[in-house]
Structure formats: structure tokens, C-alpha cells
Tab-separated table of C-alpha atoms in Angstrom:
chain	number	residue	atom	x	y	z
R	1	MET	CA	9.872	23.269	16.260
R	2	GLN	CA	9.060	19.598	15.583
R	3	ASP	CA	11.260	16.808	17.027
R	4	VAL	CA	10.858	14.898	13.588
R	5	ILE	CA	9.514	15.796	10.127
R	6	ILE	CA	8.652	12.478	7.878
R	7	ILE	CA	8.407	13.955	4.072
R	8	GLY	CA	6.438	11.056	2.240
R	9	CYS	CA	3.254	9.280	4.000
R	10	GLY	CA	3.202	6.039	1.946
R	11	VAL	CA	3.205	2.911	3.929
R	12	ALA	CA	6.626	3.455	4.746
R	13	GLY	CA	6.158	6.836	6.465
R	14	ALA	CA	2.745	6.049	7.848
R	15	ALA	CA	4.283	3.471	9.692
R	16	CYS	CA	7.307	5.519	11.135
R	17	ALA	CA	4.585	8.298	12.146
R	18	TYR	CA	1.932	5.566	13.951
R	19	ARG	CA	5.817	3.996	15.733
R	20	LEU	CA	6.776	7.389	16.736
R	21	SER	CA	3.112	8.648	17.961
R	22	ARG	CA	3.378	6.553	21.104
R	23	PHE	CA	5.806	8.885	22.438
R	24	ARG	CA	5.573	12.402	23.845
R	25	LEU	CA	6.954	13.792	20.948
R	26	ARG	CA	5.995	17.210	18.304
R	27	LEU	CA	5.998	15.355	15.066
R	28	THR	CA	5.071	16.581	11.307
R	29	VAL	CA	4.468	14.385	8.359
R	30	LEU	CA	4.756	16.589	4.871
R	31	GLU	CA	2.951	15.001	1.896
R	32	ALA	CA	3.117	16.079	-1.507
R	33	LEU	CA	0.231	14.332	-2.825
R	34	SER	CA	-3.016	15.251	-1.759
R	35	ASP	CA	-3.918	11.891	-0.132
R	36	VAL	CA	-1.953	9.456	1.873
R	37	ALA	CA	-1.006	6.038	0.080
R	38	GLY	CA	-0.841	7.476	-2.892
R	39	GLY	CA	2.169	6.549	-4.990
R	40	THR	CA	3.708	2.913	-4.566
R	41	THR	CA	1.755	2.132	-1.909
R	42	LYS	CA	-1.849	2.614	-4.015
R	43	ALA	CA	-0.531	0.689	-7.006
R	44	ASN	CA	0.992	-2.915	-6.333
R	45	SER	CA	0.608	-6.647	-5.509
R	46	ALA	CA	-1.214	-6.258	-1.791
R	47	ILE	CA	1.203	-9.256	-0.905
R	48	LEU	CA	2.923	-9.659	2.662
R	49	HIS	CA	5.619	-11.612	1.597
R	50	ALA	CA	7.224	-14.763	3.495
R	51	GLY	CA	10.158	-13.695	3.653
R	52	TYR	CA	12.054	-16.137	1.977
R	53	ASP	CA	14.005	-14.120	-1.541
R	54	PRO	CA	15.740	-11.889	0.415
R	55	GLU	CA	19.572	-12.486	0.801
R	56	PRO	CA	20.124	-13.256	4.175
R	57	ASP	CA	21.779	-10.588	6.874
R	58	THR	CA	20.227	-8.051	4.706
R	59	LYS	CA	17.955	-5.712	6.354
R	60	MET	CA	15.804	-6.742	3.444
R	61	ALA	CA	15.506	-10.288	4.418
R	62	ARG	CA	15.503	-8.838	8.407
R	63	LEU	CA	12.545	-6.635	8.086
R	64	ASN	CA	10.566	-8.843	5.806
R	65	VAL	CA	10.107	-11.676	8.729
R	66	GLU	CA	9.531	-9.293	11.212
R	67	GLY	CA	7.400	-6.660	9.410
R	68	VAL	CA	5.330	-9.524	8.149
R	69	ARG	CA	4.748	-10.659	11.757
R	70	MET	CA	3.885	-7.421	13.560
R	71	ALA	CA	1.212	-6.461	10.550
R	72	GLU	CA	-0.947	-9.356	11.332
R	73	GLU	CA	-1.346	-7.832	15.057
R	74	ILE	CA	-1.528	-3.947	13.359
R	75	CYS	CA	-4.313	-4.921	11.222
R	76	ALA	CA	-6.496	-6.734	13.877
R	77	LYS	CA	-6.222	-3.699	16.139
R	78	LEU	CA	-6.837	-1.198	13.289
R	79	ASP	CA	-9.398	-2.994	11.632
R	80	VAL	CA	-7.652	-3.593	7.960
R	81	PRO	CA	-8.858	-6.772	5.447
R	82	TYR	CA	-6.096	-8.755	6.133
R	83	ARG	CA	-5.635	-12.564	5.259
R	84	LYS	CA	-3.137	-15.166	6.083
R	85	THR	CA	-3.378	-17.552	2.408
R	86	GLY	CA	0.137	-18.907	2.307
R	87	SER	CA	1.875	-18.969	-0.994
R	88	LEU	CA	3.845	-20.942	-4.212
R	89	VAL	CA	5.972	-21.184	-6.177
R	90	LEU	CA	6.257	-22.926	-8.960
R	91	ALA	CA	9.289	-24.710	-10.661
R	92	PHE	CA	8.989	-25.567	-14.801
R	93	SER	CA	12.222	-26.905	-15.099
R	94	ARG	CA	15.107	-28.064	-13.737
R	95	GLU	CA	16.739	-24.599	-13.227
R	96	ASP	CA	13.768	-23.723	-11.561
R	97	ARG	CA	13.834	-26.697	-8.971
R	98	ALA	CA	17.222	-25.724	-7.702
R	99	LEU	CA	15.728	-22.328	-7.530
R	100	LEU	CA	13.379	-23.479	-5.344
R	101	ARG	CA	16.072	-25.349	-2.939
R	102	THR	CA	18.065	-21.995	-2.832
R	103	LEU	CA	15.047	-20.279	-2.109
R	104	LEU	CA	14.065	-23.290	0.747
R	105	GLU	CA	17.847	-22.711	2.394
R	106	ARG	CA	17.219	-18.102	2.437
R	107	GLY	CA	13.801	-18.836	3.865
R	108	GLU	CA	15.254	-21.043	6.743
R	109	LYS	CA	18.216	-18.682	7.379
R	110	ASN	CA	15.712	-15.546	7.460
R	111	GLY	CA	13.557	-17.657	9.535
R	112	VAL	CA	10.468	-18.096	7.989
R	113	ALA	CA	8.396	-21.096	9.469
R	114	GLY	CA	7.103	-23.760	7.773
R	115	LEU	CA	8.657	-23.944	4.407
R	116	GLY	CA	8.526	-26.683	2.496
R	117	LEU	CA	8.264	-28.861	-1.403
R	118	LEU	CA	5.855	-30.188	-2.876
R	119	SER	CA	5.375	-31.918	-5.781
R	120	GLY	CA	3.825	-30.796	-9.079
R	121	ASP	CA	1.034	-33.081	-8.168
R	122	GLU	CA	0.754	-32.387	-4.118
R	123	ALA	CA	0.984	-28.888	-5.426
R	124	ARG	CA	-2.238	-29.321	-7.713
R	125	ALA	CA	-3.971	-31.233	-4.894
R	126	LEU	CA	-3.967	-27.374	-3.228
R	127	GLU	CA	-4.784	-25.830	-6.474
R	128	PRO	CA	-6.281	-27.608	-8.677
R	129	GLU	CA	-5.899	-24.889	-11.223
R	130	LEU	CA	-2.452	-25.108	-11.776
R	131	SER	CA	-1.141	-25.785	-15.269
R	132	GLY	CA	0.165	-29.741	-15.583
R	133	ALA	CA	4.059	-28.444	-16.325
R	134	VAL	CA	4.247	-27.211	-12.746
R	135	LEU	CA	7.194	-29.987	-11.161
R	136	GLU	CA	7.691	-29.082	-8.116
R	137	ALA	CA	6.615	-25.841	-5.692
R	138	LEU	CA	7.962	-23.819	-2.291
R	139	LEU	CA	5.450	-23.823	0.232
R	140	ALA	CA	4.937	-20.456	2.397
R	141	PRO	CA	2.269	-20.582	4.834
R	142	SER	CA	2.905	-17.225	6.627
R	143	ALA	CA	2.280	-15.073	3.677
R	144	ALA	CA	-0.365	-13.145	3.280
R	145	ILE	CA	-2.571	-10.261	1.552
R	146	VAL	CA	-4.035	-7.040	2.304
R	147	ASN	CA	-5.637	-4.269	1.380
R	148	PRO	CA	-2.185	-1.833	1.184
R	149	TRP	CA	-3.577	1.629	0.711
R	150	GLU	CA	-6.181	0.877	3.916
R	151	TYR	CA	-3.014	-0.247	6.119
R	152	ALA	CA	-1.173	2.763	5.293
R	153	LEU	CA	-4.481	5.215	5.926
R	154	ALA	CA	-5.180	3.668	9.428
R	155	MET	CA	-1.275	3.754	10.563
R	156	ALA	CA	-2.046	7.461	9.249
R	157	GLU	CA	-5.128	8.198	10.974
R	158	THR	CA	-4.109	6.385	13.941
R	159	ALA	CA	-1.271	9.045	13.686
R	160	VAL	CA	-2.759	11.669	13.467
R	161	ARG	CA	-5.526	10.999	16.384
R	162	ASN	CA	-2.480	10.601	18.572
R	163	GLY	CA	-1.471	14.123	17.642
R	164	VAL	CA	0.583	14.002	14.775
R	165	GLU	CA	0.233	16.910	12.317
R	166	LEU	CA	-0.095	15.612	8.383
R	167	ARG	CA	-0.325	18.066	5.769
R	168	ARG	CA	-1.244	16.694	2.209
R	169	SER	CA	-0.335	18.435	-0.905
R	170	CYS	CA	2.760	19.925	1.104
R	171	PRO	CA	5.519	19.068	-1.617
R	172	VAL	CA	9.359	19.657	0.055
R	173	THR	CA	10.789	22.447	-1.998
R	174	ALA	CA	13.753	23.307	0.047
R	175	ILE	CA	15.804	21.988	2.872
R	176	ALA	CA	18.397	24.164	4.638
R	177	ARG	CA	20.639	23.812	8.058
R	178	GLU	CA	19.752	25.474	10.954
R	179	GLU	CA	21.790	25.739	14.250
R	180	GLU	CA	19.147	23.491	15.890
R	181	GLY	CA	18.043	21.127	13.480
R	182	PHE	CA	16.816	21.873	9.592
R	183	ALA	CA	14.291	24.222	8.316
R	184	VAL	CA	12.025	22.460	5.377
R	185	THR	CA	10.479	25.132	2.786
R	186	THR	CA	7.083	23.584	1.453
R	187	PRO	CA	4.159	25.975	-0.503
R	188	GLN	CA	2.376	25.958	2.927
R	189	GLY	CA	5.280	27.358	4.733
R	190	VAL	CA	8.866	26.672	6.473
R	191	PHE	CA	8.188	23.957	8.748
R	192	ARG	CA	11.128	22.637	11.701
R	193	ALA	CA	12.958	19.568	13.190
R	194	ARG	CA	15.588	18.554	15.329
R	195	TYR	CA	15.965	15.177	12.629
R	196	ILE	CA	14.090	14.680	9.019
R	197	ILE	CA	12.682	10.979	8.131
R	198	ASN	CA	13.223	10.879	4.286
R	199	ALA	CA	10.928	8.267	3.288
R	200	ALA	CA	9.884	10.093	0.103
R	201	GLY	CA	9.819	6.543	-2.087
R	202	VAL	CA	10.419	7.181	-6.437
R	203	HIS	CA	11.455	10.888	-4.976
R	204	ALA	CA	13.588	9.669	-2.323
R	205	ASP	CA	16.866	10.814	-3.869
R	206	ARG	CA	15.712	13.944	-4.866
R	207	VAL	CA	14.636	14.801	-1.555
R	208	HIS	CA	18.033	13.783	-0.136
R	209	ARG	CA	19.785	16.389	-2.766
R	210	LEU	CA	17.971	19.101	-1.301
R	211	ILE	CA	20.017	19.243	1.791
R	212	GLY	CA	23.334	17.274	0.448
R	213	GLU	CA	24.568	14.938	-1.759
R	214	ALA	CA	22.488	11.624	-1.932
R	215	SER	CA	24.856	8.185	-1.508
R	216	PHE	CA	22.825	6.239	-3.346
R	217	THR	CA	20.185	6.979	-7.083
R	218	ILE	CA	16.540	6.153	-7.203
R	219	ARG	CA	15.772	3.588	-9.922
R	220	PRO	CA	11.988	3.265	-10.839
R	221	ALA	CA	10.680	0.311	-12.335
R	222	LYS	CA	6.962	0.212	-13.350
R	223	GLY	CA	4.564	-2.915	-12.828
R	224	GLU	CA	1.626	-3.174	-14.974
R	225	TYR	CA	-1.827	-5.142	-13.456
R	226	TYR	CA	-5.174	-6.557	-14.398
R	227	LEU	CA	-7.683	-6.684	-12.097
R	228	LEU	CA	-10.025	-9.062	-12.434
R	229	ASP	CA	-13.906	-9.498	-11.462
R	230	LYS	CA	-15.093	-11.793	-8.161
R	231	SER	CA	-16.258	-14.263	-10.760
R	232	GLU	CA	-12.307	-14.756	-11.289
R	233	GLY	CA	-11.697	-14.102	-7.220
R	234	THR	CA	-11.656	-18.017	-6.137
R	235	ARG	CA	-9.588	-19.014	-9.208
R	236	VAL	CA	-6.857	-19.844	-6.603
R	237	SER	CA	-6.775	-19.432	-2.834
R	238	ARG	CA	-3.204	-18.983	-2.069
R	239	VAL	CA	-0.118	-16.276	-3.553
R	240	ILE	CA	1.005	-18.212	-6.837
R	241	PHE	CA	4.935	-16.873	-7.657
R	242	GLN	CA	7.207	-17.744	-10.482
R	243	CYS	CA	10.794	-18.552	-9.573
R	244	PRO	CA	12.346	-14.788	-9.340
R	245	GLY	CA	14.498	-13.312	-11.580
R	246	PRO	CA	16.995	-9.888	-11.401
R	247	MET	CA	13.940	-7.868	-12.707
R	248	GLY	CA	12.075	-9.024	-9.440
R	249	LYS	CA	9.420	-11.631	-7.924
R	250	GLY	CA	7.931	-12.373	-11.516
R	251	VAL	CA	4.265	-12.882	-12.348
R	252	LEU	CA	2.333	-13.676	-9.750
R	253	VAL	CA	-1.834	-14.782	-9.678
R	254	SER	CA	-3.283	-14.140	-6.134
R	255	PRO	CA	-6.673	-13.751	-4.129
R	256	THR	CA	-7.267	-10.277	-2.984
R	257	VAL	CA	-9.069	-9.083	0.284
R	258	HIS	CA	-11.677	-7.658	-1.798
R	259	GLY	CA	-12.872	-11.139	-3.395
R	260	ASN	CA	-11.247	-10.524	-6.940
R	261	LEU	CA	-7.748	-12.214	-8.555
R	262	ILE	CA	-4.771	-9.653	-9.448
R	263	VAL	CA	-2.902	-10.616	-12.039
R	264	GLY	CA	1.102	-9.123	-12.521
R	265	PRO	CA	3.260	-7.587	-12.863
R	266	THR	CA	5.833	-6.673	-15.077
R	267	ALA	CA	8.765	-4.956	-14.306
R	268	GLU	CA	10.397	-2.405	-16.466
R	269	PRO	CA	12.503	0.219	-15.966
R	270	SER	CA	10.202	3.465	-16.057
R	271	GLY	CA	9.956	7.482	-15.004
R	272	PRO	CA	8.907	8.360	-11.469
R	273	GLU	CA	5.573	9.271	-12.362
R	274	ASP	CA	4.891	6.457	-15.237
R	275	THR	CA	2.431	4.401	-14.404
R	276	SER	CA	0.623	3.851	-18.361
R	277	ASN	CA	-0.221	1.065	-18.983
R	278	THR	CA	0.748	-0.536	-22.641
R	279	ALA	CA	-0.596	-3.201	-25.199
R	280	ARG	CA	3.217	-4.891	-24.761
R	281	GLY	CA	2.752	-4.959	-21.228
R	282	LEU	CA	-0.653	-6.340	-20.553
R	283	GLN	CA	0.377	-9.048	-23.388
R	284	THR	CA	3.601	-10.025	-20.827
R	285	VAL	CA	1.066	-10.661	-18.367
R	286	ARG	CA	-1.040	-12.101	-19.752
R	287	GLU	CA	1.187	-14.876	-21.092
R	288	LEU	CA	3.655	-15.718	-18.366
R	289	ALA	CA	0.586	-15.679	-15.853
R	290	ALA	CA	-1.039	-18.360	-18.156
R	291	ARG	CA	2.189	-20.223	-17.428
R	292	SER	CA	0.944	-21.027	-13.914
R	293	VAL	CA	-2.790	-20.918	-13.826
R	294	PRO	CA	-3.820	-21.211	-17.562
R	295	GLY	CA	-7.855	-21.341	-16.799
R	296	VAL	CA	-7.789	-17.309	-16.240
R	297	ARG	CA	-10.217	-16.009	-17.830
R	298	PHE	CA	-8.868	-12.046	-19.116
R	299	ARG	CA	-11.651	-10.922	-20.820
R	300	GLU	CA	-13.065	-10.691	-17.029
R	301	ASN	CA	-11.362	-7.697	-16.120
R	302	ILE	CA	-12.293	-4.639	-15.010
R	303	ARG	CA	-9.206	-2.554	-14.653
R	304	ASN	CA	-5.563	-2.089	-15.556
R	305	PHE	CA	-3.063	-0.243	-14.020
R	306	ALA	CA	0.463	0.467	-13.044
R	307	GLY	CA	2.903	1.028	-9.523
R	308	VAL	CA	6.573	2.110	-9.871
R	309	ARG	CA	8.806	0.395	-7.472
R	310	ALA	CA	11.710	2.556	-5.509
R	311	GLY	CA	14.896	0.353	-6.443
R	312	SER	CA	18.261	1.477	-5.969
R	313	GLY	CA	20.232	-1.261	-7.159
R	314	ARG	CA	21.762	-1.854	-3.397
R	315	GLY	CA	20.115	-4.825	-3.602
R	316	ASP	CA	18.887	-3.837	0.181
R	317	PHE	CA	16.734	-1.477	1.985
R	318	ILE	CA	18.628	1.879	2.796
R	319	ILE	CA	17.655	2.826	6.471
R	320	GLU	CA	20.150	4.794	7.466
R	321	GLU	CA	21.607	8.090	8.717
R	322	SER	CA	22.670	9.977	5.813
R	323	PRO	CA	26.664	9.915	5.502
R	324	THR	CA	26.605	13.515	4.809
R	325	VAL	CA	23.920	15.081	6.280
R	326	PRO	CA	23.485	14.206	10.549
R	327	GLY	CA	20.083	14.095	11.305
R	328	PHE	CA	18.925	13.161	7.880
R	329	PHE	CA	17.156	9.487	7.911
R	330	ASN	CA	16.599	7.918	4.860
R	331	ALA	CA	14.037	5.317	4.298
R	332	ALA	CA	14.744	4.753	1.023
R	333	GLY	CA	15.033	1.834	-2.006
R	334	ILE	CA	12.025	0.408	-0.399
R	335	CYS	CA	11.011	-1.881	-3.135
R	336	SER	CA	9.660	-5.162	-2.559
R	337	PRO	CA	9.179	-6.102	0.545
R	338	GLY	CA	8.315	-2.923	1.927
R	339	LEU	CA	4.819	-3.081	2.067
R	340	SER	CA	5.373	-6.248	3.973
R	341	ALA	CA	8.574	-4.872	6.216
R	342	ALA	CA	6.814	-1.023	6.961
R	343	PRO	CA	6.540	-1.426	10.552
R	344	ALA	CA	9.557	-3.321	10.911
R	345	ILE	CA	11.168	-0.375	9.126
R	346	ALA	CA	9.574	1.902	11.669
R	347	ASP	CA	10.919	0.412	14.146
R	348	GLU	CA	14.649	0.289	13.275
R	349	LEU	CA	14.077	4.204	12.041
R	350	THR	CA	13.327	4.984	15.797
R	351	GLY	CA	16.052	2.989	17.261
R	352	LEU	CA	18.195	4.588	14.973
R	353	LEU	CA	16.973	7.727	16.331
R	354	ALA	CA	17.267	7.281	19.767
R	355	GLU	CA	21.073	6.702	19.063
R	356	LYS	CA	21.493	9.638	17.605
R	357	GLY	CA	19.497	11.227	20.694
R	358	LEU	CA	15.894	11.817	20.274
R	359	PRO	CA	13.967	11.304	23.772
R	360	LEU	CA	11.565	8.344	23.667
R	361	LYS	CA	8.855	8.845	26.665
R	362	GLU	CA	5.957	7.015	26.381
R	363	LYS	CA	2.680	8.547	26.438
R	364	GLU	CA	0.427	7.973	29.452
R	365	SER	CA	-2.496	7.380	27.082
R	366	PHE	CA	-2.449	6.378	23.467
R	367	THR	CA	-5.304	5.308	21.183
R	368	ASP	CA	-3.995	2.195	18.969
R	369	THR	CA	-7.574	1.233	18.016
R	370	ARG	CA	-9.883	1.733	14.641
R	371	ARG	CA	-12.942	0.365	13.470
R	372	ARG	CA	-15.188	1.475	10.943
R	373	VAL	CA	-18.488	-0.049	9.277
R	374	ARG	CA	-18.553	-2.435	6.383
R	375	PHE	CA	-22.214	-2.707	5.569
R	376	HIS	CA	-21.159	-5.145	2.830
R	377	ASP	CA	-19.908	-7.445	5.231
R	378	LEU	CA	-22.660	-7.366	8.025
R	379	ASP	CA	-25.965	-9.688	8.549
R	380	ASP	CA	-29.483	-8.565	8.318
R	381	ARG	CA	-29.873	-8.028	11.890
R	382	ALA	CA	-27.193	-5.616	11.983
R	383	ARG	CA	-27.631	-4.071	9.010
R	384	ASN	CA	-31.228	-3.316	10.490
R	385	GLU	CA	-29.746	-1.748	13.513
R	386	LEU	CA	-27.333	0.406	12.116
R	387	ILE	CA	-30.154	1.889	9.618
R	388	ALA	CA	-32.346	1.891	12.701
R	389	ALA	CA	-29.766	4.246	14.585
R	390	ASP	CA	-29.221	6.494	11.459
R	391	PRO	CA	-31.021	5.688	7.747
R	392	ARG	CA	-28.348	7.242	5.693
R	393	TYR	CA	-26.594	3.785	5.912
R	394	GLY	CA	-30.465	2.273	4.120
R	395	ARG	CA	-29.121	4.365	0.465
R	396	VAL	CA	-27.319	2.164	-1.122
R	397	VAL	CA	-24.661	4.429	-3.315
R	398	CYS	CA	-22.875	1.565	-4.858
R	399	ARG	CA	-24.508	-1.101	-6.056
R	400	CYS	CA	-21.484	-3.492	-6.879
R	401	GLU	CA	-19.541	-3.404	-3.799
R	402	THR	CA	-22.811	-2.465	-1.102
R	403	VAL	CA	-21.136	0.616	-0.493
R	404	THR	CA	-23.994	3.277	1.554
R	405	GLU	CA	-23.913	6.806	2.215
R	406	GLY	CA	-23.740	6.438	5.325
R	407	GLU	CA	-20.064	4.910	5.098
R	408	ILE	CA	-19.715	7.752	2.951
R	409	LEU	CA	-20.095	10.771	5.647
R	410	ALA	CA	-18.429	8.299	8.004
R	411	CYS	CA	-15.001	8.787	6.221
R	412	LEU	CA	-15.592	12.418	5.676
R	413	ARG	CA	-15.292	13.034	9.703
R	414	ALA	CA	-12.555	10.582	9.631
R	415	PRO	CA	-8.991	11.913	11.340
R	416	ILE	CA	-7.794	11.634	7.142
R	417	PRO	CA	-10.585	13.162	4.938
R	418	PRO	CA	-10.697	12.101	1.164
R	419	ALA	CA	-10.588	15.365	-1.444
R	420	SER	CA	-11.481	13.318	-4.323
R	421	VAL	CA	-13.848	10.936	-5.639
R	422	ASN	CA	-10.685	7.932	-5.646
R	423	GLY	CA	-10.136	8.852	-2.298
R	424	VAL	CA	-13.265	7.736	-1.256
R	425	LYS	CA	-12.723	4.920	-3.121
R	426	ARG	CA	-10.085	3.746	-1.270
R	427	ARG	CA	-11.606	4.381	2.071
R	428	THR	CA	-15.299	2.513	1.170
R	429	GLY	CA	-14.697	0.694	-1.811
R	430	ALA	CA	-17.067	2.682	-4.028
R	431	GLY	CA	-16.090	2.279	-7.517
R	432	MET	CA	-14.063	-0.704	-6.973
R	433	GLY	CA	-16.688	-2.970	-8.104
R	434	ARG	CA	-17.033	-4.690	-11.965
R	435	CYS	CA	-18.685	-0.990	-13.126
R	436	GLN	CA	-15.735	0.719	-11.912
R	437	GLY	CA	-17.755	3.627	-10.728
R	438	GLY	CA	-19.883	3.890	-13.626
R	439	PHE	CA	-23.090	3.611	-11.664
R	440	CYS	CA	-21.882	5.565	-8.246
R	441	GLY	CA	-19.047	7.725	-9.328
R	442	PRO	CA	-21.865	10.928	-10.348
R	443	ARG	CA	-23.569	10.215	-6.760
R	444	VAL	CA	-19.994	10.607	-5.066
R	445	GLN	CA	-18.941	13.564	-6.011
R	446	GLU	CA	-22.534	15.174	-5.585
R	447	ILE	CA	-22.598	14.005	-1.900
R	448	LEU	CA	-18.486	14.943	-1.696
R	449	ALA	CA	-19.677	18.402	-3.429
R	450	ARG	CA	-22.732	18.596	-0.736
R	451	GLU	CA	-20.641	18.301	2.617
R	452	LEU	CA	-17.171	20.278	1.398
R	453	GLY	CA	-19.386	23.124	0.289
R	454	VAL	CA	-18.246	23.396	-3.081
R	455	PRO	CA	-19.554	23.123	-6.934
R	456	PRO	CA	-19.341	19.642	-8.610
R	457	ALA	CA	-17.306	20.840	-10.659
R	458	ALA	CA	-14.573	21.535	-8.159
R	459	VAL	CA	-14.451	17.909	-6.995
R	460	PRO	CA	-11.683	16.299	-8.919
R	461	LEU	CA	-11.108	12.461	-9.393
R	462	GLU	CA	-7.757	12.314	-7.455
R	463	GLU	CA	-5.498	15.240	-7.857
R	464	PRO	CA	-6.368	18.576	-7.882
R	465	GLY	CA	-7.219	19.695	-11.541
R	466	SER	CA	-8.081	15.975	-12.314
R	467	TYR	CA	-11.631	17.502	-12.802
R	468	ILE	CA	-14.645	15.290	-13.881
R	469	LEU	CA	-16.664	18.213	-15.183
R	470	THR	CA	-15.965	21.425	-16.637
R	471	GLY	CA	-18.748	23.856	-16.094
R	472	GLU	CA	-22.507	23.561	-16.435
R	473	THR	CA	-24.597	23.128	-19.609
R	474	LYS	CA	-27.634	25.996	-19.686
R	475	GLU	CA	-29.236	24.063	-22.453
R	476	ALA	CA	-31.217	20.694	-22.058
R	477	TRP	CA	-30.480	18.173	-24.735
R	478	SER	CA	-32.692	17.951	-28.442
């Protein structure tokens, strides 16, 4: 019998595991996919929002501001790429200028520090690539950018290091009430716990219905993106927003912590698994982005992708004990700014569990640091010392991002090792460069096959069944 089962290991579930792993508790995380952060967390804008957008006196507002404050410290401790860039919200009309004042008032009520209005000329002095049509802008210095999947992975790895059990490829198929708590059925067996945290993202309503009627319905929305080459990575130095609308914060133009430029997203109602790109959606991104930063060179695109957000229609995060199922706690409807709020969401749920009777006795020892080698970022002296200690760090596998075999082997020995080529990509950056794995992909596949002791054809791109090779040819090319 576990104390808590967390269903879902996106950034909210990972943050809950990280927070609760400080205490002397028995914890299990059940993730349906083959890797952590495989849903919304891996396909978003990678922005830690300042907190001026949510309506005051909502969970979303309070947890956004607190979560961004916490994120800076967590990223420093767990060695997660993070950069405080600040952001600008642009006004192109009289109506937009009025909305900027509303956002400024909201932000001040929410406790966002340093907000200020700039004229169009003042905004262009900070960001020369902005359109001449910009009349005014709201500056938010506390906004930041982060590596979203490594943020979730780092918290999940730290939880595992501190004794949390993680089961991947372990979808929940049934939940039953028992005398002492819950029985959770999965293909890997039945898991029992006193309490459940439902952090299942776009499937949170379906998971709730396995045990009782849900008081909410998830309404997925798809957002399509461009990821541009590093040659465009300095086009802007801050996150550039347009005024938000009913479907979200609009199309943004932003640097990434990897040195690229990200542009998007759209916002269209979708199915929970619809991550397809469309000609219409991508055209919309280009047209809207050009209003803000007309000089973006979309021909430098290296990848398009789409992510699905888990809205609920409530206008706020759903962080509460289920009104119909005592002991079952929801972290649902975690759309934007969910990435920003994640550690504060975990704190909120921890408090609710404590009020319900979960004993929170801190461990005498808790590992709260994490470091990983990024060969690309080292100077020549550090590189030479590393290669002298382990020659595998001298074998460059990914030329675009300068990722070495040593780094790939290190991630395979981490608390949550990858099981796919894309899993290596998210952990090391191999395949994220201009050629998008065209050069290093086969080599990564070869290393995975060797280290996992499986045939190359058994190594998937992502989820089981996404095979890169289907067999072995016996005949040479003629």
C-alpha cells in the first residue's frame, strides 16, 4: 500500500513527485507513455509567464506568480537551462492599448514586479526588430524561458533518486475504491494507495470517470509552431507577445534556451492526441507573427510541431479534492500558465493532502541537486580534462549540437533513462540541430541498440511501434 499514487508525469505530476519526495512517504508515479514529459510538456512555448494575464484572485494568478519565483531556484539546483529574458506585450490599436492597461492593473494586483508601459519607440529601442506599427508595449521583466521537458525530467529524476517509484508505459485502465484507499489497475498490475493525484493532462476527465463522475470536462486545444534555426535565434532577445484573446495569449516570437527562435502557437479545438501540423495553421502563424516582427525569416525553419493544451472551460486551474470521490485529488485543466505554475501547484496539492491527513515528516536526508555534462558549453580546458578521464566524450555523435557519445551514455545511466531515439534527443540535444537528426540519428540508434542489448530494428523513434527500421536487407545495393 502506497501513500500516494500520482497519475501522469508531465510537468505537474513531476513537480508533485518532487515535492512529496521530501517526506517519508511511499509514492508511485504511473505514466501512460514511454517517457516522462511526453505530452503537453514537451510541445509548448517554453515560457515562464510573468503572471499579468490571469484574472486576480484565481488559483491561476496566485500559482503563476509563485511558480515562476520557485522555478528560478529549482532550475539552478537541478541544472536546468533557464534564462530570465523578460517579455513585451504589443499594442497595435486603441483597443489594444486599453487592454495593456487592463493587463498592467491585473499584474499589479497579482503581485508581478517591475511591470511598465513603453511607447512604441521605447519598445523598439529595446527590440529593434519590432514592427513600426507597434504603438505601445507592456514590459514584464520577470518572464523567463526554460527547457520544459528537462525541467520536468529533472524534478522526476530527483524524485526517483529520493525513493519514488516511477512506472512508464503504464496507463491506468480502472480505479476502484477499497477500504483503505484505492486500487489502480494497469497493464503492469494493480497498485494500491491511500490517496490519488490525478495529473493526467488532456486525459484528466477520463481518468476521473474511472472512479466517479467528474465535475469538469477537458477541452483540448491544439497549437502549431515553427522552430527556426540558430541563425534566427537573436532576432529578438525577449518574449514578444500580442494582446491575448479568448483562445489564449496569441502568437509569440521568442528566443529559446537552446539558441533558436520559436514562433507560434495557433489555438484550435482538437482531439487530445491531435499533434498534426496543417498548412492553414502554419500560414496563420506566419501571418500573425509578421505583425510583431516582420523580419522573421521562416525559410530558416528546421521543424514544425504542435502541442495540445488541456483547457477545462472553468477559467481557472482545477486543483482540489474531488467533490464526488474523497481522497482523489485533481490537478486538471492545467493549460497555460501551467508550466510556470507547476511547482506552486505541487505545493498547493501537498497542503490539501496534509489537511486530509497525509503525514508530512521530512526525511533526514534529501538529494536536491543535479548536474549533467553539456560538452557544447565547456571551454577547451574542461573538454580536454573530460576526454582524458573518459575518451568517449571525445567522440562527437551530433555535429549540429556538439553532443558526444559520453553524454549519451551518461543519460542512459541516469535515474530515468531514455527508451527511444527521441528520448535521447530530449535529454542531450542530439538531433535538435539544423539537420534534425539526419546525421546523428542512425548513430544514436546504434548506441541505444548496443547499450540496451536489442537489435537496431527494436529501437523506436518515440513510443513502442514507431520503428525506424523494419528489418534487415540481405542484398547490397546494385
